[in-house]
Amino acid sequence: MAEDSTSREAFNPARLLDIFDGDTPAIRQVIDETITLMRDILAKLAVGTEAARPQCRALVHELKGLSGNVGADQLHALSQEIEARLRDPSRDFSSCGCAELDEPYSRFLAGVERYLASGVSL
């Protein structure tokens, strides 16, 4: 059985720690910049029309990459699912899946906040 997006971690810092070899200032900068980029992408996805399907797919693809790079595992998995749906022209397109993305994005933010508040050094 395939693992769904909710069974994954909201924030998995191991990815960033590995990529940046524990460079705390770089990791914090990447997290801050990524959160801003993700927020901007989600705002653009808030309004989707059938004519905007290619743009939505590009934005979801970008979100998938960002989330994968920072360890936002739930958001990454859901972005993959939505990107696949957007590739299928026979599927209904009432929105870009923005409503579905809000919750894992919020869980990612909460996971980052919990991790930073725990005093664990990035």
mmCIF file of C-alpha atoms in Angstrom:
data_model
loop_
_atom_site.group_PDB
_atom_site.id
_atom_site.type_symbol
_atom_site.label_atom_id
_atom_site.label_comp_id
_atom_site.label_asym_id
_atom_site.label_seq_id
_atom_site.Cartn_x
_atom_site.Cartn_y
_atom_site.Cartn_z
ATOM 1 C CA MET A 1 0.000 0.000 0.000
ATOM 2 C CA ALA A 2 1.359 3.442 -0.929
ATOM 3 C CA GLU A 3 2.151 5.868 1.856
ATOM 4 C CA ASP A 4 -0.156 8.881 1.766
ATOM 5 C CA SER A 5 0.945 12.447 2.412
ATOM 6 C CA THR A 6 -0.481 12.626 5.951
ATOM 7 C CA SER A 7 1.604 9.705 7.187
ATOM 8 C CA ARG A 8 4.796 11.602 6.436
ATOM 9 C CA GLU A 9 6.487 14.128 8.686
ATOM 10 C CA ALA A 10 5.412 17.764 8.508
ATOM 11 C CA PHE A 11 9.025 18.872 8.980
ATOM 12 C CA ASN A 12 12.021 16.580 8.767
ATOM 13 C CA PRO A 13 15.159 18.620 9.556
ATOM 14 C CA ALA A 14 17.474 15.735 8.627
ATOM 15 C CA ARG A 15 17.323 16.767 4.959
ATOM 16 C CA LEU A 16 18.594 20.284 5.662
ATOM 17 C CA LEU A 17 21.180 19.118 8.170
ATOM 18 C CA ASP A 18 22.544 16.733 5.562
ATOM 19 C CA ILE A 19 22.546 19.212 2.679
ATOM 20 C CA PHE A 20 24.172 22.015 4.685
ATOM 21 C CA ASP A 21 26.396 19.831 6.854
ATOM 22 C CA GLY A 22 25.009 21.448 10.009
ATOM 23 C CA ASP A 23 25.675 25.062 8.887
ATOM 24 C CA THR A 24 23.093 26.699 11.187
ATOM 25 C CA PRO A 25 23.077 30.215 9.649
ATOM 26 C CA ALA A 26 22.648 28.801 6.138
ATOM 27 C CA ILE A 27 19.856 26.469 7.249
ATOM 28 C CA ARG A 28 17.959 29.261 8.990
ATOM 29 C CA GLN A 29 18.313 31.481 5.915
ATOM 30 C CA VAL A 30 17.049 28.731 3.616
ATOM 31 C CA ILE A 31 14.087 28.025 5.902
ATOM 32 C CA ASP A 32 13.153 31.726 6.042
ATOM 33 C CA GLU A 33 13.449 32.174 2.278
ATOM 34 C CA THR A 34 11.589 28.946 1.552
ATOM 35 C CA ILE A 35 8.704 29.853 3.846
ATOM 36 C CA THR A 36 8.359 33.178 2.018
ATOM 37 C CA LEU A 37 8.459 31.498 -1.404
ATOM 38 C CA MET A 38 5.942 28.845 -0.344
ATOM 39 C CA ARG A 39 3.571 31.483 1.018
ATOM 40 C CA ASP A 40 3.789 33.410 -2.272
ATOM 41 C CA ILE A 41 3.135 30.271 -4.326
ATOM 42 C CA LEU A 42 0.103 29.345 -2.218
ATOM 43 C CA ALA A 43 -1.279 32.865 -2.664
ATOM 44 C CA LYS A 44 -0.926 32.555 -6.451
ATOM 45 C CA LEU A 45 -2.636 29.162 -6.375
ATOM 46 C CA ALA A 46 -5.613 30.545 -4.456
ATOM 47 C CA VAL A 47 -7.366 31.434 -7.711
ATOM 48 C CA GLY A 48 -7.369 28.729 -10.333
ATOM 49 C CA THR A 49 -9.313 28.458 -13.558
ATOM 50 C CA GLU A 50 -9.185 25.818 -16.257
ATOM 51 C CA ALA A 51 -7.237 28.247 -18.449
ATOM 52 C CA ALA A 52 -4.654 28.554 -15.685
ATOM 53 C CA ARG A 53 -3.996 24.811 -15.404
ATOM 54 C CA PRO A 54 -0.461 25.002 -16.923
ATOM 55 C CA GLN A 55 0.512 27.871 -14.615
ATOM 56 C CA CYS A 56 -0.909 26.034 -11.611
ATOM 57 C CA ARG A 57 0.991 22.912 -12.541
ATOM 58 C CA ALA A 58 4.230 24.919 -12.771
ATOM 59 C CA LEU A 59 3.588 26.499 -9.370
ATOM 60 C CA VAL A 60 2.760 23.152 -7.767
ATOM 61 C CA HIS A 61 5.927 21.716 -9.317
ATOM 62 C CA GLU A 62 7.949 24.564 -7.786
ATOM 63 C CA LEU A 63 6.284 23.988 -4.415
ATOM 64 C CA LYS A 64 7.079 20.282 -4.675
ATOM 65 C CA GLY A 65 10.760 21.054 -5.201
ATOM 66 C CA LEU A 66 10.952 23.576 -2.379
ATOM 67 C CA SER A 67 9.184 21.315 0.072
ATOM 68 C CA GLY A 68 11.350 18.350 -0.833
ATOM 69 C CA ASN A 69 14.527 20.335 -0.300
ATOM 70 C CA VAL A 70 13.612 21.565 3.189
ATOM 71 C CA GLY A 71 12.109 18.368 4.557
ATOM 72 C CA ALA A 72 8.441 19.386 4.353
ATOM 73 C CA ASP A 73 7.594 15.760 3.630
ATOM 74 C CA GLN A 74 3.774 15.995 3.842
ATOM 75 C CA LEU A 75 3.670 19.075 1.627
ATOM 76 C CA HIS A 76 6.056 17.443 -0.836
ATOM 77 C CA ALA A 77 3.967 14.257 -1.093
ATOM 78 C CA LEU A 78 0.713 16.164 -1.561
ATOM 79 C CA SER A 79 2.325 18.436 -4.163
ATOM 80 C CA GLN A 80 3.325 15.305 -6.095
ATOM 81 C CA GLU A 81 -0.260 14.027 -5.957
ATOM 82 C CA ILE A 82 -1.714 17.349 -7.107
ATOM 83 C CA GLU A 83 0.873 17.723 -9.875
ATOM 84 C CA ALA A 84 -0.128 14.299 -11.219
ATOM 85 C CA ARG A 85 -3.814 15.290 -11.169
ATOM 86 C CA LEU A 86 -3.040 18.534 -13.012
ATOM 87 C CA ARG A 87 -1.237 16.582 -15.745
ATOM 88 C CA ASP A 88 -4.412 14.610 -16.492
ATOM 89 C CA PRO A 89 -6.670 16.726 -18.748
ATOM 90 C CA SER A 90 -9.624 14.410 -18.108
ATOM 91 C CA ARG A 91 -9.623 15.269 -14.385
ATOM 92 C CA ASP A 92 -11.898 17.996 -13.106
ATOM 93 C CA PHE A 93 -10.096 21.248 -12.511
ATOM 94 C CA SER A 94 -12.031 23.358 -10.050
ATOM 95 C CA SER A 95 -8.902 24.686 -8.378
ATOM 96 C CA CYS A 96 -5.195 24.034 -8.192
ATOM 97 C CA GLY A 97 -5.613 22.090 -4.980
ATOM 98 C CA CYS A 98 -4.799 25.161 -2.926
ATOM 99 C CA ALA A 99 -7.200 24.265 -0.139
ATOM 100 C CA GLU A 100 -5.541 20.867 0.175
ATOM 101 C CA LEU A 101 -2.086 22.460 0.432
ATOM 102 C CA ASP A 102 -2.922 24.911 3.211
ATOM 103 C CA GLU A 103 -3.057 22.323 5.994
ATOM 104 C CA PRO A 104 0.279 20.595 5.288
ATOM 105 C CA TYR A 105 1.887 24.026 4.852
ATOM 106 C CA SER A 106 0.556 25.065 8.265
ATOM 107 C CA ARG A 107 1.809 21.795 9.780
ATOM 108 C CA PHE A 108 5.229 22.443 8.233
ATOM 109 C CA LEU A 109 5.348 25.925 9.788
ATOM 110 C CA ALA A 110 4.317 24.505 13.155
ATOM 111 C CA GLY A 111 6.939 21.768 12.850
ATOM 112 C CA VAL A 112 9.659 24.315 12.120
ATOM 113 C CA GLU A 113 8.547 26.432 15.086
ATOM 114 C CA ARG A 114 8.500 23.404 17.409
ATOM 115 C CA TYR A 115 11.906 22.311 16.214
ATOM 116 C CA LEU A 116 13.424 25.756 16.721
ATOM 117 C CA ALA A 117 11.727 26.157 20.120
ATOM 118 C CA SER A 118 13.069 22.804 21.298
ATOM 119 C CA GLY A 119 16.508 24.325 21.497
ATOM 120 C CA VAL A 120 17.891 21.743 19.113
ATOM 121 C CA SER A 121 20.631 23.424 17.192
ATOM 122 C CA LEU A 122 20.082 23.563 13.471
#
